[in-house]
């Protein structure tokens, strides 16, 4: 299983960015896909995720500014980030909680991380 992340970059405060993530490989079922972020000197934290039934969860710090959605392509997810703030600067990691075989256990898989930098 591989998770490939796209997007990220440098943007001024108030600007927007869109992150995308595609999961590929042996995937039987995905329970949730989402994005985490880790700023220097801080722990990795959940930004947003979307469950298989469509329920979404957001960190309080991004509610009303970020929107997570499923892509049209199978096993893809997008994170639209608007009204970006300098404190959103971090490495963003795509995550999927899935089973790769019908008899296997559920496991977390991670993408390679993409840098988001918001200048003031």
Tab-separated table of N, CA, C and O in Angstrom:
chain	number	residue	atom	x	y	z
A	1	UNK	N	0.852	-1.187	0.000
A	1	UNK	CA	0.000	0.000	0.000
A	1	UNK	C	0.888	1.237	0.000
A	1	UNK	O	1.848	1.321	0.758
A	2	UNK	N	0.537	2.177	-0.852
A	2	UNK	CA	1.272	3.442	-0.910
A	2	UNK	C	0.290	4.602	-0.854
A	2	UNK	O	-0.786	4.539	-1.443
A	3	UNK	N	0.685	5.640	-0.144
A	3	UNK	CA	-0.076	6.874	-0.115
A	3	UNK	C	0.804	7.963	-0.732
A	3	UNK	O	1.922	8.195	-0.267
A	4	UNK	N	0.294	8.590	-1.771
A	4	UNK	CA	1.053	9.630	-2.438
A	4	UNK	C	0.336	10.956	-2.263
A	4	UNK	O	-0.839	11.077	-2.603
A	5	UNK	N	1.067	11.917	-1.736
A	5	UNK	CA	0.493	13.229	-1.463
A	5	UNK	C	0.938	14.223	-2.525
A	5	UNK	O	2.065	14.164	-3.021
A	6	UNK	N	0.025	15.150	-2.839
A	6	UNK	CA	0.294	16.193	-3.820
A	6	UNK	C	-0.127	17.528	-3.234
A	6	UNK	O	-1.023	17.607	-2.401
A	7	UNK	N	0.491	18.566	-3.717
A	7	UNK	CA	0.123	19.903	-3.271
A	7	UNK	C	1.127	20.431	-2.271
A	7	UNK	O	2.245	19.951	-2.194
A	8	UNK	N	0.719	21.394	-1.499
A	8	UNK	CA	1.638	22.031	-0.569
A	8	UNK	C	2.398	23.141	-1.266
A	8	UNK	O	2.245	23.386	-2.453
A	9	UNK	N	3.237	23.814	-0.490
A	9	UNK	CA	4.019	24.898	-1.042
A	9	UNK	C	4.039	26.101	-0.143
A	9	UNK	O	3.728	26.018	1.051
A	10	UNK	N	4.398	27.228	-0.736
A	10	UNK	CA	4.518	28.487	0.000
A	10	UNK	C	3.390	29.418	-0.406
A	10	UNK	O	3.127	29.601	-1.610
A	11	UNK	N	2.726	30.000	0.571
A	11	UNK	CA	1.620	30.913	0.291
A	11	UNK	C	1.613	32.008	1.345
A	11	UNK	O	2.088	31.806	2.478
A	12	UNK	N	1.092	33.160	0.973
A	12	UNK	CA	0.974	34.259	1.936
A	12	UNK	C	-0.243	34.038	2.826
A	12	UNK	O	-1.196	33.362	2.439
A	13	UNK	N	-0.189	34.627	3.987
A	13	UNK	CA	-1.316	34.547	4.913
A	13	UNK	C	-2.584	35.034	4.224
A	13	UNK	O	-2.567	36.033	3.492
A	14	UNK	N	-3.657	34.292	4.449
A	14	UNK	CA	-4.922	34.614	3.804
A	14	UNK	C	-5.141	33.868	2.505
A	14	UNK	O	-6.252	33.875	1.958
A	15	UNK	N	-4.104	33.233	2.021
A	15	UNK	CA	-4.188	32.506	0.765
A	15	UNK	C	-4.754	31.101	0.931
A	15	UNK	O	-5.177	30.705	2.025
A	16	UNK	N	-4.744	30.363	-0.177
A	16	UNK	CA	-5.316	29.021	-0.192
A	16	UNK	C	-4.351	28.022	-0.814
A	16	UNK	O	-3.525	28.384	-1.670
A	17	UNK	N	-4.479	26.801	-0.377
A	17	UNK	CA	-3.755	25.676	-0.967
A	17	UNK	C	-4.674	24.463	-0.954
A	17	UNK	O	-5.592	24.378	-0.131
A	18	UNK	N	-4.376	23.535	-1.839
A	18	UNK	CA	-5.142	22.291	-1.892
A	18	UNK	C	-4.177	21.121	-1.856
A	18	UNK	O	-3.241	21.056	-2.654
A	19	UNK	N	-4.416	20.218	-0.932
A	19	UNK	CA	-3.638	18.996	-0.837
A	19	UNK	C	-4.479	17.831	-1.337
A	19	UNK	O	-5.691	17.797	-1.117
A	20	UNK	N	-3.826	16.902	-1.990
A	20	UNK	CA	-4.495	15.698	-2.459
A	20	UNK	C	-3.682	14.488	-2.060
A	20	UNK	O	-2.457	14.560	-1.941
A	21	UNK	N	-4.375	13.387	-1.868
A	21	UNK	CA	-3.710	12.145	-1.483
A	21	UNK	C	-4.396	10.991	-2.191
A	21	UNK	O	-5.631	10.916	-2.234
A	22	UNK	N	-3.583	10.107	-2.736
A	22	UNK	CA	-4.112	8.922	-3.411
A	22	UNK	C	-3.502	7.679	-2.785
A	22	UNK	O	-2.281	7.574	-2.674
A	23	UNK	N	-4.356	6.756	-2.402
A	23	UNK	CA	-3.910	5.473	-1.853
A	23	UNK	C	-3.988	4.427	-2.950
A	23	UNK	O	-4.983	4.350	-3.674
A	24	UNK	N	-2.941	3.634	-3.046
A	24	UNK	CA	-2.909	2.598	-4.082
A	24	UNK	C	-2.301	1.325	-3.520
A	24	UNK	O	-1.689	1.322	-2.458
A	25	UNK	N	-2.459	0.259	-4.272
A	25	UNK	CA	-1.928	-1.024	-3.836
A	25	UNK	C	-3.045	-1.965	-3.435
A	25	UNK	O	-4.188	-1.815	-3.839
A	26	UNK	N	-2.682	-2.940	-2.626
A	26	UNK	CA	-3.648	-3.939	-2.176
A	26	UNK	C	-4.507	-3.343	-1.065
A	26	UNK	O	-4.088	-3.282	0.077
A	27	UNK	N	-5.689	-2.895	-1.412
A	27	UNK	CA	-6.591	-2.266	-0.454
A	27	UNK	C	-7.947	-2.943	-0.542
A	27	UNK	O	-8.564	-2.960	-1.601
A	28	UNK	N	-8.379	-3.505	0.572
A	28	UNK	CA	-9.688	-4.145	0.613
A	28	UNK	C	-10.742	-3.157	1.074
A	28	UNK	O	-11.825	-3.062	0.499
A	29	UNK	N	-10.409	-2.418	2.112
A	29	UNK	CA	-11.391	-1.490	2.673
A	29	UNK	C	-10.674	-0.378	3.414
A	29	UNK	O	-9.700	-0.621	4.110
A	30	UNK	N	-11.174	0.842	3.244
A	30	UNK	CA	-10.629	2.002	3.945
A	30	UNK	C	-11.668	2.489	4.945
A	30	UNK	O	-12.799	2.793	4.564
A	31	UNK	N	-11.265	2.579	6.196
A	31	UNK	CA	-12.172	3.071	7.222
A	31	UNK	C	-12.156	4.591	7.303
A	31	UNK	O	-13.184	5.220	7.540
A	32	UNK	N	-10.959	5.162	7.097
A	32	UNK	CA	-10.837	6.614	7.181
A	32	UNK	C	-9.603	7.062	6.417
A	32	UNK	O	-8.608	6.334	6.338
A	33	UNK	N	-9.685	8.257	5.854
A	33	UNK	CA	-8.524	8.915	5.264
A	33	UNK	C	-8.494	10.329	5.778
A	33	UNK	O	-9.550	10.939	6.024
A	34	UNK	N	-7.289	10.840	5.952
A	34	UNK	CA	-7.225	12.189	6.470
A	34	UNK	C	-5.840	12.778	6.398
A	34	UNK	O	-4.934	12.216	5.766
A	35	UNK	N	-5.703	13.912	7.050
A	35	UNK	CA	-4.447	14.643	7.066
A	35	UNK	C	-4.052	14.977	8.503
A	35	UNK	O	-4.899	15.382	9.312
A	36	UNK	N	-2.780	14.779	8.772
A	36	UNK	CA	-2.171	15.190	10.018
A	36	UNK	C	-1.088	16.205	9.668
A	36	UNK	O	-0.641	16.296	8.524
A	37	UNK	N	-0.649	16.945	10.665
A	37	UNK	CA	0.450	17.865	10.428
A	37	UNK	C	1.376	17.900	11.634
A	37	UNK	O	0.975	17.607	12.761
A	38	UNK	N	2.604	18.246	11.352
A	38	UNK	CA	3.601	18.350	12.422
A	38	UNK	C	4.463	19.572	12.171
A	38	UNK	O	5.167	19.664	11.156
A	39	UNK	N	4.392	20.499	13.103
A	39	UNK	CA	5.219	21.697	13.049
A	39	UNK	C	6.505	21.432	13.829
A	39	UNK	O	6.541	20.557	14.697
A	40	UNK	N	7.559	22.180	13.546
A	40	UNK	CA	8.833	21.970	14.257
A	40	UNK	C	8.658	22.066	15.771
A	40	UNK	O	8.052	23.018	16.283
A	41	UNK	N	9.155	21.071	16.461
A	41	UNK	CA	9.090	21.070	17.910
A	41	UNK	C	7.746	20.698	18.494
A	41	UNK	O	7.561	20.762	19.713
A	42	UNK	N	6.820	20.312	17.638
A	42	UNK	CA	5.484	19.956	18.121
A	42	UNK	C	5.138	18.526	17.729
A	42	UNK	O	5.741	17.950	16.833
A	43	UNK	N	4.139	17.990	18.406
A	43	UNK	CA	3.680	16.645	18.094
A	43	UNK	C	2.789	16.663	16.847
A	43	UNK	O	2.181	17.683	16.523
A	44	UNK	N	2.737	15.524	16.201
A	44	UNK	CA	1.854	15.389	15.045
A	44	UNK	C	0.407	15.456	15.540
A	44	UNK	O	0.047	14.850	16.555
A	45	UNK	N	-0.414	16.201	14.806
A	45	UNK	CA	-1.805	16.367	15.216
A	45	UNK	C	-2.732	16.148	14.029
A	45	UNK	O	-2.368	16.390	12.876
A	46	UNK	N	-3.939	15.695	14.352
A	46	UNK	CA	-4.962	15.522	13.331
A	46	UNK	C	-5.427	16.890	12.842
A	46	UNK	O	-5.738	17.768	13.636
A	47	UNK	N	-5.479	17.023	11.514
A	47	UNK	CA	-6.041	18.230	10.917
A	47	UNK	C	-7.501	17.970	10.545
A	47	UNK	O	-8.398	18.707	10.934
A	48	UNK	N	-7.717	16.911	9.780
A	48	UNK	CA	-9.069	16.556	9.359
A	48	UNK	C	-9.061	15.141	8.825
A	48	UNK	O	-8.056	14.683	8.282
A	49	UNK	N	-10.181	14.455	9.009
A	49	UNK	CA	-10.317	13.164	8.371
A	49	UNK	C	-11.762	12.952	7.943
A	49	UNK	O	-12.674	13.682	8.354
A	50	UNK	N	-11.929	11.968	7.070
A	50	UNK	CA	-13.256	11.632	6.572
A	50	UNK	C	-13.409	10.121	6.679
A	50	UNK	O	-12.541	9.365	6.240
A	51	UNK	N	-14.510	9.700	7.288
A	51	UNK	CA	-14.743	8.296	7.513
A	51	UNK	C	-15.445	7.669	6.310
A	51	UNK	O	-15.963	8.386	5.435
A	52	UNK	N	-15.497	6.363	6.294
A	52	UNK	CA	-16.075	5.663	5.156
A	52	UNK	C	-17.533	6.039	4.927
A	52	UNK	O	-18.015	6.048	3.806
A	53	UNK	N	-18.240	6.366	6.004
A	53	UNK	CA	-19.638	6.750	5.869
A	53	UNK	C	-19.833	8.204	5.493
A	53	UNK	O	-20.971	8.646	5.284
A	54	UNK	N	-18.738	8.956	5.424
A	54	UNK	CA	-18.822	10.349	5.021
A	54	UNK	C	-18.676	11.361	6.139
A	54	UNK	O	-18.560	12.552	5.896
A	55	UNK	N	-18.680	10.885	7.385
A	55	UNK	CA	-18.523	11.810	8.513
A	55	UNK	C	-17.128	12.413	8.487
A	55	UNK	O	-16.154	11.731	8.203
A	56	UNK	N	-17.064	13.713	8.775
A	56	UNK	CA	-15.786	14.407	8.793
A	56	UNK	C	-15.470	14.913	10.196
A	56	UNK	O	-16.367	15.196	10.988
A	57	UNK	N	-14.197	15.007	10.483
A	57	UNK	CA	-13.720	15.549	11.748
A	57	UNK	C	-12.649	16.584	11.449
A	57	UNK	O	-11.837	16.397	10.533
A	58	UNK	N	-12.656	17.664	12.209
A	58	UNK	CA	-11.686	18.729	12.020
A	58	UNK	C	-11.088	19.145	13.355
A	58	UNK	O	-11.767	19.145	14.386
A	59	UNK	N	-9.830	19.541	13.316
A	59	UNK	CA	-9.238	20.179	14.480
A	59	UNK	C	-9.936	21.520	14.676
A	59	UNK	O	-10.318	22.189	13.704
A	60	UNK	N	-10.096	21.917	15.917
A	60	UNK	CA	-10.775	23.187	16.194
A	60	UNK	C	-10.085	24.349	15.490
A	60	UNK	O	-10.738	25.295	15.043
A	61	UNK	N	-8.783	24.256	15.364
A	61	UNK	CA	-8.009	25.364	14.797
A	61	UNK	C	-8.248	25.572	13.303
A	61	UNK	O	-7.904	26.630	12.765
A	62	UNK	N	-8.834	24.578	12.634
A	62	UNK	CA	-9.036	24.705	11.186
A	62	UNK	C	-10.504	24.733	10.793
A	62	UNK	O	-10.818	24.917	9.603
A	63	UNK	N	-11.390	24.544	11.736
A	63	UNK	CA	-12.820	24.534	11.419
A	63	UNK	C	-13.229	25.851	10.770
A	63	UNK	O	-12.862	26.928	11.220
A	64	UNK	N	-13.998	25.716	9.696
A	64	UNK	CA	-14.453	26.894	8.975
A	64	UNK	C	-13.472	27.394	7.930
A	64	UNK	O	-13.814	28.255	7.109
A	65	UNK	N	-12.262	26.871	7.953
A	65	UNK	CA	-11.242	27.297	6.977
A	65	UNK	C	-10.824	26.155	6.045
A	65	UNK	O	-10.521	26.383	4.878
A	66	UNK	N	-10.776	24.942	6.577
A	66	UNK	CA	-10.348	23.783	5.808
A	66	UNK	C	-11.556	22.893	5.516
A	66	UNK	O	-12.472	22.782	6.333
A	67	UNK	N	-11.511	22.249	4.356
A	67	UNK	CA	-12.559	21.311	3.982
A	67	UNK	C	-11.929	20.049	3.414
A	67	UNK	O	-11.125	20.125	2.474
A	68	UNK	N	-12.301	18.905	3.983
A	68	UNK	CA	-11.818	17.630	3.483
A	68	UNK	C	-12.930	16.985	2.667
A	68	UNK	O	-14.108	17.071	3.021
A	69	UNK	N	-12.535	16.341	1.577
A	69	UNK	CA	-13.530	15.707	0.717
A	69	UNK	C	-12.904	14.525	0.011
A	69	UNK	O	-11.678	14.445	-0.138
A	70	UNK	N	-13.773	13.615	-0.424
A	70	UNK	CA	-13.289	12.489	-1.229
A	70	UNK	C	-13.147	12.938	-2.675
A	70	UNK	O	-13.935	13.747	-3.170
A	71	UNK	N	-12.155	12.385	-3.336
A	71	UNK	CA	-11.987	12.686	-4.738
A	71	UNK	C	-12.866	11.806	-5.602
A	71	UNK	O	-13.433	10.823	-5.134
A	72	UNK	N	-12.976	12.162	-6.858
A	72	UNK	CA	-13.736	11.342	-7.796
A	72	UNK	C	-13.044	10.012	-8.049
A	72	UNK	O	-13.701	8.982	-8.237
A	73	UNK	N	-11.732	10.043	-8.058
A	73	UNK	CA	-10.987	8.792	-8.227
A	73	UNK	C	-11.064	7.995	-6.935
A	73	UNK	O	-11.135	8.554	-5.841
A	74	UNK	N	-11.046	6.697	-7.077
A	74	UNK	CA	-11.164	5.831	-5.912
A	74	UNK	C	-9.982	6.017	-4.971
A	74	UNK	O	-8.846	6.194	-5.410
A	75	UNK	N	-10.284	6.000	-3.692
A	75	UNK	CA	-9.245	6.053	-2.660
A	75	UNK	C	-8.412	7.324	-2.719
A	75	UNK	O	-7.194	7.303	-2.533
A	76	UNK	N	-9.068	8.428	-3.030
A	76	UNK	CA	-8.395	9.718	-2.990
A	76	UNK	C	-9.130	10.665	-2.045
A	76	UNK	O	-10.330	10.520	-1.820
A	77	UNK	N	-8.391	11.605	-1.516
A	77	UNK	CA	-8.973	12.580	-0.618
A	77	UNK	C	-8.283	13.918	-0.858
A	77	UNK	O	-7.101	13.961	-1.213
A	78	UNK	N	-9.049	14.989	-0.703
A	78	UNK	CA	-8.518	16.329	-0.895
A	78	UNK	C	-8.702	17.149	0.389
A	78	UNK	O	-9.653	16.930	1.139
A	79	UNK	N	-7.798	18.071	0.599
A	79	UNK	CA	-7.929	19.014	1.706
A	79	UNK	C	-7.802	20.420	1.129
A	79	UNK	O	-6.718	20.830	0.690
A	80	UNK	N	-8.904	21.130	1.089
A	80	UNK	CA	-8.902	22.513	0.644
A	80	UNK	C	-8.646	23.412	1.847
A	80	UNK	O	-9.419	23.372	2.816
A	81	UNK	N	-7.579	24.176	1.785
A	81	UNK	CA	-7.185	25.018	2.909
A	81	UNK	C	-7.313	26.482	2.492
A	81	UNK	O	-6.598	26.940	1.603
A	82	UNK	N	-8.227	27.180	3.131
A	82	UNK	CA	-8.458	28.598	2.852
A	82	UNK	C	-8.097	29.438	4.068
A	82	UNK	O	-7.969	28.918	5.177
A	83	UNK	N	-7.944	30.721	3.837
A	83	UNK	CA	-7.629	31.654	4.927
A	83	UNK	C	-6.453	31.156	5.760
A	83	UNK	O	-6.510	31.124	6.989
A	84	UNK	N	-5.418	30.750	5.091
A	84	UNK	CA	-4.267	30.168	5.775
A	84	UNK	C	-3.578	31.188	6.676
A	84	UNK	O	-3.524	32.387	6.377
A	85	UNK	N	-3.071	30.671	7.777
A	85	UNK	CA	-2.385	31.486	8.778
A	85	UNK	C	-0.953	30.981	8.948
A	85	UNK	O	-0.681	29.802	8.688
A	86	UNK	N	-0.059	31.837	9.411
A	86	UNK	CA	1.319	31.368	9.642
A	86	UNK	C	1.386	30.149	10.557
A	86	UNK	O	2.260	29.294	10.373
A	87	UNK	N	0.466	30.054	11.493
A	87	UNK	CA	0.476	28.910	12.409
A	87	UNK	C	0.035	27.608	11.747
A	87	UNK	O	0.113	26.543	12.355
A	88	UNK	N	-0.397	27.672	10.499
A	88	UNK	CA	-0.704	26.454	9.745
A	88	UNK	C	0.554	25.852	9.125
A	88	UNK	O	0.508	24.756	8.555
A	89	UNK	N	1.656	26.559	9.225
A	89	UNK	CA	2.916	26.070	8.672
A	89	UNK	C	3.321	24.761	9.344
A	89	UNK	O	3.413	24.676	10.570
A	90	UNK	N	3.553	23.741	8.536
A	90	UNK	CA	3.885	22.417	9.062
A	90	UNK	C	4.130	21.477	7.886
A	90	UNK	O	3.872	21.822	6.729
A	91	UNK	N	4.611	20.294	8.216
A	91	UNK	CA	4.627	19.205	7.244
A	91	UNK	C	3.301	18.470	7.393
A	91	UNK	O	2.926	18.073	8.500
A	92	UNK	N	2.600	18.315	6.304
A	92	UNK	CA	1.290	17.665	6.298
A	92	UNK	C	1.443	16.229	5.781
A	92	UNK	O	2.061	15.998	4.739
A	93	UNK	N	0.866	15.309	6.537
A	93	UNK	CA	0.964	13.885	6.200
A	93	UNK	C	-0.421	13.324	5.911
A	93	UNK	O	-1.359	13.510	6.701
A	94	UNK	N	-0.511	12.621	4.804
A	94	UNK	CA	-1.736	11.902	4.490
A	94	UNK	C	-1.761	10.594	5.280
A	94	UNK	O	-0.719	9.948	5.466
A	95	UNK	N	-2.931	10.220	5.732
A	95	UNK	CA	-3.092	8.991	6.518
A	95	UNK	C	-4.292	8.208	6.015
A	95	UNK	O	-5.307	8.787	5.626
A	96	UNK	N	-4.169	6.902	6.041
A	96	UNK	CA	-5.313	6.047	5.735
A	96	UNK	C	-5.334	4.901	6.728
A	96	UNK	O	-4.285	4.322	7.039
A	97	UNK	N	-6.506	4.601	7.231
A	97	UNK	CA	-6.712	3.469	8.149
A	97	UNK	C	-7.465	2.425	7.349
A	97	UNK	O	-8.639	2.626	7.014
A	98	UNK	N	-6.777	1.337	7.026
A	98	UNK	CA	-7.358	0.416	6.057
A	98	UNK	C	-6.929	-1.022	6.312
A	98	UNK	O	-6.058	-1.302	7.134
A	99	UNK	N	-7.595	-1.919	5.558
A	99	UNK	CA	-7.194	-3.320	5.535
A	99	UNK	C	-6.699	-3.648	4.137
A	99	UNK	O	-7.353	-3.313	3.146
A	100	UNK	N	-5.575	-4.313	4.090
A	100	UNK	CA	-5.020	-4.663	2.784
A	100	UNK	C	-5.420	-6.069	2.345
A	100	UNK	O	-5.241	-6.437	1.177
A	101	UNK	N	-5.946	-6.863	3.264
A	101	UNK	CA	-6.481	-8.185	2.931
A	101	UNK	C	-7.765	-8.376	3.723
A	101	UNK	O	-7.954	-7.756	4.772
A	102	UNK	N	-8.631	-9.250	3.236
A	102	UNK	CA	-9.926	-9.449	3.897
A	102	UNK	C	-9.787	-10.152	5.239
A	102	UNK	O	-10.668	-10.063	6.085
A	103	UNK	N	-8.662	-10.834	5.468
A	103	UNK	CA	-8.460	-11.540	6.726
A	103	UNK	C	-7.502	-10.796	7.653
A	103	UNK	O	-7.234	-11.229	8.763
A	104	UNK	N	-6.959	-9.695	7.186
A	104	UNK	CA	-5.937	-8.976	7.934
A	104	UNK	C	-6.517	-7.962	8.899
A	104	UNK	O	-7.731	-7.765	8.973
A	105	UNK	N	-5.635	-7.330	9.619
A	105	UNK	CA	-6.046	-6.339	10.596
A	105	UNK	C	-6.069	-4.949	9.957
A	105	UNK	O	-5.537	-4.735	8.871
A	106	UNK	N	-6.692	-4.037	10.668
A	106	UNK	CA	-6.709	-2.640	10.241
A	106	UNK	C	-5.385	-2.002	10.661
A	106	UNK	O	-4.919	-2.192	11.770
A	107	UNK	N	-4.826	-1.218	9.776
A	107	UNK	CA	-3.548	-0.567	10.061
A	107	UNK	C	-3.529	0.856	9.517
A	107	UNK	O	-4.251	1.184	8.570
A	108	UNK	N	-2.677	1.648	10.122
A	108	UNK	CA	-2.440	3.013	9.640
A	108	UNK	C	-1.332	2.999	8.594
A	108	UNK	O	-0.294	2.357	8.759
A	109	UNK	N	-1.571	3.743	7.525
A	109	UNK	CA	-0.549	3.951	6.505
A	109	UNK	C	-0.351	5.457	6.332
A	109	UNK	O	-1.309	6.242	6.473
A	110	UNK	N	0.883	5.824	6.024
A	110	UNK	CA	1.234	7.241	5.953
A	110	UNK	C	1.877	7.591	4.619
A	110	UNK	O	2.651	6.806	4.061
A	111	UNK	N	1.580	8.779	4.143
A	111	UNK	CA	2.257	9.315	2.981
A	111	UNK	C	3.581	9.935	3.376
A	111	UNK	O	3.950	9.970	4.552
A	112	UNK	N	4.264	10.482	2.400
A	112	UNK	CA	5.633	10.946	2.604
A	112	UNK	C	5.706	12.324	3.254
A	112	UNK	O	6.781	12.724	3.671
A	113	UNK	N	4.605	13.038	3.356
A	113	UNK	CA	4.644	14.371	3.949
A	113	UNK	C	4.904	15.433	2.892
A	113	UNK	O	5.716	15.242	1.980
A	114	UNK	N	4.195	16.532	3.021
A	114	UNK	CA	4.387	17.650	2.106
A	114	UNK	C	4.416	18.944	2.918
A	114	UNK	O	3.623	19.129	3.834
A	115	UNK	N	5.352	19.815	2.595
A	115	UNK	CA	5.543	21.043	3.369
A	115	UNK	C	4.534	22.107	2.964
A	115	UNK	O	4.341	22.386	1.771
A	116	UNK	N	3.911	22.688	3.960
A	116	UNK	CA	3.051	23.859	3.766
A	116	UNK	C	3.658	24.996	4.578
A	116	UNK	O	3.845	24.849	5.795
A	117	UNK	N	3.987	26.089	3.917
A	117	UNK	CA	4.572	27.238	4.584
A	117	UNK	C	3.714	28.464	4.299
A	117	UNK	O	3.450	28.783	3.136
A	118	UNK	N	3.272	29.107	5.363
A	118	UNK	CA	2.428	30.296	5.243
A	118	UNK	C	3.215	31.484	5.773
A	118	UNK	O	3.573	31.503	6.958
A	119	UNK	N	3.479	32.442	4.911
A	119	UNK	CA	4.252	33.612	5.316
A	119	UNK	C	3.316	34.723	5.786
A	119	UNK	O	2.212	34.877	5.287
A	120	UNK	N	3.814	35.489	6.725
A	120	UNK	CA	2.988	36.573	7.289
A	120	UNK	C	3.144	37.866	6.513
A	120	UNK	O	4.011	37.991	5.667
